[in-house]
XYZ file of C-alpha atoms in Angstrom:
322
model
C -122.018 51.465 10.841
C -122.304 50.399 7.208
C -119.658 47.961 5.926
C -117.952 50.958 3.893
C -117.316 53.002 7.436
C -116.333 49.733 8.553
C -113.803 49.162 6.409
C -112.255 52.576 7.017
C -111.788 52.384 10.588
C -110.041 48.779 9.992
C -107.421 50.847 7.073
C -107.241 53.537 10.275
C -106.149 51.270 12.890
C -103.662 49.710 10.232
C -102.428 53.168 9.832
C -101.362 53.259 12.980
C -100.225 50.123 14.313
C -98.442 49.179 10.349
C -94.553 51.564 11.612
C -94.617 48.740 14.690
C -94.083 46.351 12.303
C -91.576 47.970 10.094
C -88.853 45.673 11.431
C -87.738 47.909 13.643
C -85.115 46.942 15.808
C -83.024 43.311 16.268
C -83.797 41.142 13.403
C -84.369 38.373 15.266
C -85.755 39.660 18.381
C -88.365 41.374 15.850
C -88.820 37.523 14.450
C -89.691 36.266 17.980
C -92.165 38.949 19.311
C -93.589 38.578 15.505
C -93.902 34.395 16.346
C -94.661 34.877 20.162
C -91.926 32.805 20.684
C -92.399 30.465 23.949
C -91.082 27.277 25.280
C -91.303 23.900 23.061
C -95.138 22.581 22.604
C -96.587 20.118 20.700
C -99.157 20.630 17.885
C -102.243 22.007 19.249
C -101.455 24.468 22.338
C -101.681 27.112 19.728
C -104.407 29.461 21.470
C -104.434 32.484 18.926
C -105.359 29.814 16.276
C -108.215 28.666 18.566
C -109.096 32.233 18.978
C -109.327 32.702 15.034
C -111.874 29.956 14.786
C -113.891 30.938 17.722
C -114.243 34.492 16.500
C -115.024 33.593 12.995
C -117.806 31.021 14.420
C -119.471 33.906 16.563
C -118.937 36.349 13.465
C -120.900 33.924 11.152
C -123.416 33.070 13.982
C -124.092 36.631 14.552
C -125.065 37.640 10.587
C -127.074 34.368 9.898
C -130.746 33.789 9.231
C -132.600 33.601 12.399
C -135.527 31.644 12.421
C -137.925 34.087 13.925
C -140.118 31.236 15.958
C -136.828 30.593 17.198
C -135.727 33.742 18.036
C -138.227 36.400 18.371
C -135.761 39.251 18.716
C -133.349 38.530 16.113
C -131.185 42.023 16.830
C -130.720 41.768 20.311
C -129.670 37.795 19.771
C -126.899 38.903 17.577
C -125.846 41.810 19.540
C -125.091 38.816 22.320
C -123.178 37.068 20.605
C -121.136 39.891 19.480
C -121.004 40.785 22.903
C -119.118 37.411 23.569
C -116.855 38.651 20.592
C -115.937 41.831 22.645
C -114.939 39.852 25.276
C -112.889 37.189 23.424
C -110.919 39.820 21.704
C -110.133 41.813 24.694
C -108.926 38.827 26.646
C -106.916 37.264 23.536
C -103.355 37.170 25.008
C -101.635 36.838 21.455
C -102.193 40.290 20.604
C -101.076 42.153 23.436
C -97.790 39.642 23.648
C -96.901 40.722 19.774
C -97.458 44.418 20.435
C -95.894 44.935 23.717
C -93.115 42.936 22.593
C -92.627 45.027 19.275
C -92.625 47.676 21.277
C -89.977 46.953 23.129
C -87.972 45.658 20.289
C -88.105 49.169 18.903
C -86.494 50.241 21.893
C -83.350 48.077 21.752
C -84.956 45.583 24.587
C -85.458 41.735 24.784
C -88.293 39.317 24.190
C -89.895 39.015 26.980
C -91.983 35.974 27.777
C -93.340 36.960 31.227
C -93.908 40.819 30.652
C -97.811 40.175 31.736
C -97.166 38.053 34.222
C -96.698 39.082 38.103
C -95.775 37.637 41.606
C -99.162 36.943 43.890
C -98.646 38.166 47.522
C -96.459 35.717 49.505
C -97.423 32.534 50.121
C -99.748 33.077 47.900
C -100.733 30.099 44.826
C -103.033 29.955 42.175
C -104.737 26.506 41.217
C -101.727 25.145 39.810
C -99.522 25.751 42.529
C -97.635 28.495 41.015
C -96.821 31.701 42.520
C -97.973 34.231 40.142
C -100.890 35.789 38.118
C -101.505 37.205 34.982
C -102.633 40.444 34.265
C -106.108 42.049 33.517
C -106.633 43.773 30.185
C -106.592 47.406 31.707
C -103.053 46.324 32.928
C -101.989 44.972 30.128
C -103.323 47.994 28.389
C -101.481 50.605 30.452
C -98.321 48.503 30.025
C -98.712 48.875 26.089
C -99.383 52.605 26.382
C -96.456 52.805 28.511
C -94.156 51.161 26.093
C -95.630 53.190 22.444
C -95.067 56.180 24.680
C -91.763 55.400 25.102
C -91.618 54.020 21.323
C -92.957 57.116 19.835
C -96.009 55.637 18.908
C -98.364 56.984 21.236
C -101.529 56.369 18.809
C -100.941 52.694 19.833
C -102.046 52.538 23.400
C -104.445 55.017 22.734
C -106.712 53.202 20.053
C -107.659 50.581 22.953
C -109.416 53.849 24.708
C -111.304 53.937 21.759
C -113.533 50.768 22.165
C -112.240 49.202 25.501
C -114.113 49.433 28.889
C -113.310 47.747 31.869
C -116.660 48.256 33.198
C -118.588 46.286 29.960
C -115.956 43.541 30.012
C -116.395 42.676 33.425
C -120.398 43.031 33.305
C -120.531 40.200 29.993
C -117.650 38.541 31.816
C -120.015 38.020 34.616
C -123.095 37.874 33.131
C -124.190 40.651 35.425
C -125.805 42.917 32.706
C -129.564 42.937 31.249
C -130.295 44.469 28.022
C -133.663 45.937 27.819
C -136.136 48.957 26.624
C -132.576 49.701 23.866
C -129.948 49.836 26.510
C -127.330 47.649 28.174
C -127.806 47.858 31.422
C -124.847 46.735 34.249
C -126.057 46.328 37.664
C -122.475 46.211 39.333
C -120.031 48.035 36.922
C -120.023 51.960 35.766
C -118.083 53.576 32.482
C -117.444 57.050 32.173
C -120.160 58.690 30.862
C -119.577 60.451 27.243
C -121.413 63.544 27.996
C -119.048 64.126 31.151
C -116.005 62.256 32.099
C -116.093 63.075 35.359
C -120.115 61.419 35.885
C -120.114 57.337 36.165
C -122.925 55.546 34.640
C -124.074 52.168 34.541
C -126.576 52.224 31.329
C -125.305 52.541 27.976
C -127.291 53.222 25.198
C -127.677 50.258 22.495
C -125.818 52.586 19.683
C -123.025 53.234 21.432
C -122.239 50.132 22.603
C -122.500 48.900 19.410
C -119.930 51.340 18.100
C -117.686 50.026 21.374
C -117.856 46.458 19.614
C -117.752 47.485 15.769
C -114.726 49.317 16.963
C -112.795 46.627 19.193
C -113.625 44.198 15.732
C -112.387 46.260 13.373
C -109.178 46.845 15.704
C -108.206 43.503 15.881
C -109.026 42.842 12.296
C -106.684 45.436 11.382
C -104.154 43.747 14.159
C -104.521 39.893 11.609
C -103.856 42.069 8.414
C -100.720 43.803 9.693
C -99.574 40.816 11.955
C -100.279 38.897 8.654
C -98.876 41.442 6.476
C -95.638 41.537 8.134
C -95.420 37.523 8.703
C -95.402 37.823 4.387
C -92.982 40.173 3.833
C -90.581 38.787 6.185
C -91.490 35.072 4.619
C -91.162 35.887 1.229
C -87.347 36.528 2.332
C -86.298 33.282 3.187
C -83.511 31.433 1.682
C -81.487 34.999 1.871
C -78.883 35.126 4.394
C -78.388 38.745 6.438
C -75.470 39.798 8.817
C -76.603 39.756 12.686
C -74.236 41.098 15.888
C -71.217 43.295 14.538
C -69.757 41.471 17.413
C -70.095 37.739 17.363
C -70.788 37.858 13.551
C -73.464 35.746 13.171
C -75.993 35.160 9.764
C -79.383 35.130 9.816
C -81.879 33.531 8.145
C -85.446 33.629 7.701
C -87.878 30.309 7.514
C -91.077 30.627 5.625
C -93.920 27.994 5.262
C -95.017 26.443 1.917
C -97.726 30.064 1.370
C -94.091 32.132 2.506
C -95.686 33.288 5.994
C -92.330 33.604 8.613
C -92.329 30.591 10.764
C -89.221 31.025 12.277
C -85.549 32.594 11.681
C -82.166 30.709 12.239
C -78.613 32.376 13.432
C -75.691 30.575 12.301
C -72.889 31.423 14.610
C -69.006 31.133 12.664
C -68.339 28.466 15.051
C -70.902 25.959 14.323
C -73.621 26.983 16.649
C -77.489 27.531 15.517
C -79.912 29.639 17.622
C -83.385 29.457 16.036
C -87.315 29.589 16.906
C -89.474 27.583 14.643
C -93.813 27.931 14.925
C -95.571 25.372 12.492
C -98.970 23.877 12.825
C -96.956 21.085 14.510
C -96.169 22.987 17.624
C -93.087 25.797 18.561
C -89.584 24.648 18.771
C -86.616 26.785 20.068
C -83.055 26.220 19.973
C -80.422 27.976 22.190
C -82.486 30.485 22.885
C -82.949 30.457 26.588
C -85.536 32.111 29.127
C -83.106 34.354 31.648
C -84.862 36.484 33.843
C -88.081 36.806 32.170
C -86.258 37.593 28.848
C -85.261 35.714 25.808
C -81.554 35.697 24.735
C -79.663 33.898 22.189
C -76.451 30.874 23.422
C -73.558 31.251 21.180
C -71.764 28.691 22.046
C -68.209 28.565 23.025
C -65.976 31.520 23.045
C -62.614 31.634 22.747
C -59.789 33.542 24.233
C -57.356 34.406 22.720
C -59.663 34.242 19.241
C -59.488 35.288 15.988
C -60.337 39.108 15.475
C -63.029 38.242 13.126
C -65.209 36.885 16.234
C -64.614 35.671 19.861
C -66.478 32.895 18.397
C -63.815 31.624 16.521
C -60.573 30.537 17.787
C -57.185 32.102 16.990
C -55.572 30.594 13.547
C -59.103 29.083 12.426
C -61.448 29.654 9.634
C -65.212 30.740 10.375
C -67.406 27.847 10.283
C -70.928 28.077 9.581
């Protein structure tokens, strides 16, 4: 694939995952799916941003000069580490987080911060002691093509079965593959074969699974540009102030960094009270926004009864206070 092709499949996959990010939905729901809004953490628990170096390291490993006494078979040494790329960007949590959580967004539904996360059989623990486990990428996967089903975006979930195979992830995962004779060879997994879906095979020519990794970069390239694109638009906003909930009557407000990427949105409630999510190189901050069942929701503070019929956030015979 020359770097022209390659550059149209990365506009394609923006084609279709750009309407996710259209703002559909709750305002500031959309703001924390967009910031993968968590708990509070210091600077440096950021993984995505690890991700971003790691990938650009094994993209600049793979396309430089290879000494050939060094490394006799220069083609097949790049094609592992872009292997390791496959596998990075299918594991990356980030991604699947934003779009699941866009997704659901769209469909008048929560943040939530444990959608890929699962009980482990009783009495079960992992290494940590806690009783859960996270989910695979075909899970995750299925989940997302669940939810752009239900979004009307169907062309979502179905660009991963473009480029993502269960079968070659586990094999690198493992290291239980051997490329030779201008195939990749897996002695414990099987894909479907292309020439008949219904046939398993266990060699894949070296072409095609090149495509399968050209494909799942150029995906997730097109994921930073409209992740990034959206971040922007939503940034370049700040400083503006926007009505949120018809019923408590709250304002919101977007928070850009110093190059106008959204870093976080505020709601001022009329009676004082701030709900926000901040993400800055020095680490994620939320404020009265609280983890309830798996989901993210906003604390208003106190109500009142009887109140003024501007808000039941502000008490009968006041003013609004923001």
């Amino acid at each position: 694939m020359d770097d022209s092709d390659f550059e149209q499949l990365i506009e394609e996959y923006c084609h279709i995952l750009a309407p996710l990010f259209d703002g559909h939905g709750d305002p500031f729901d959309y703001v924390l799916a967009l910031l993968r809004a968590a708990g509070q953490e210091n600077a440096g628990w950021d993984t995505l941003e690890e991700s971003f170096r790691m990938l650009d390291d094994l993209h600049y490993l793979s396309t430089a000069h290879l000494p050939q006494e060094l490394f006799p078979e220069p083609k097949t040494t790049r094609l592992r580490l872009e292997l390791l790329q496959y596998c990075h960007l299918v594991e990356m949590a980030a991604p699947y987080d934003i779009i699941a959580n866009l997704c659901r967004v769209r469909l008048g539904q929560p943040v939530s911060y444990s959608l890929f996360i699962r009980p482990k059989n009783k009495g079960a623990t992992n290494k940590l002691g806690n009783q859960r486990q996270f989910m695979s990428p075909t899970d995750k996967i299925n989940i997302i093509k669940s939810l752009s089903r239900s979004a009307e975006l169907p062309a979502i979930g179905d660009a991963f079965d473009e480029f993502y195979r269960s079968g070659i992830r586990n094999a690198i995962d493992h290291s239980d593959y051997v490329i030779h004779d201008g195939e990749f060879r897996m002695r414990n997994q099987t894909i479907k074969s292309d020439e008949d879906s219904n046939v398993r095979t266990s060699v894949i020519k070296l072409a095609r699974l090149q495509e399968f990794v050209s494909r799942t970069r150029a995906f997730y390239l097109a994921f930073i540009r409209v992740e990034k694109g959206a971040r922007l638009t939503v940034g370049q906003r700040r400083g503006n102030a926007f009505p949120y909930d018809h019923h408590y009557k709250g304002i919101l407000e977007a928070v850009a960094d110093k190059e106008d990427f959204l870093c976080g949105a505020v709601v001022h409630w009329p009676n004082e009270t701030e709900s926000y999510y901040m993400r800055t190189a020095n680490g994620s901050k939320p404020m009265n926004v609280l983890p309830l069942n798996g989901e993210l929701t906003t604390f208003v503070g106190e109500k009142y009864s009887p109140h003024d019929p501007f808000s039941p956030l502000v008490k009968l015979g006041d003013l609004p206070r923001y």
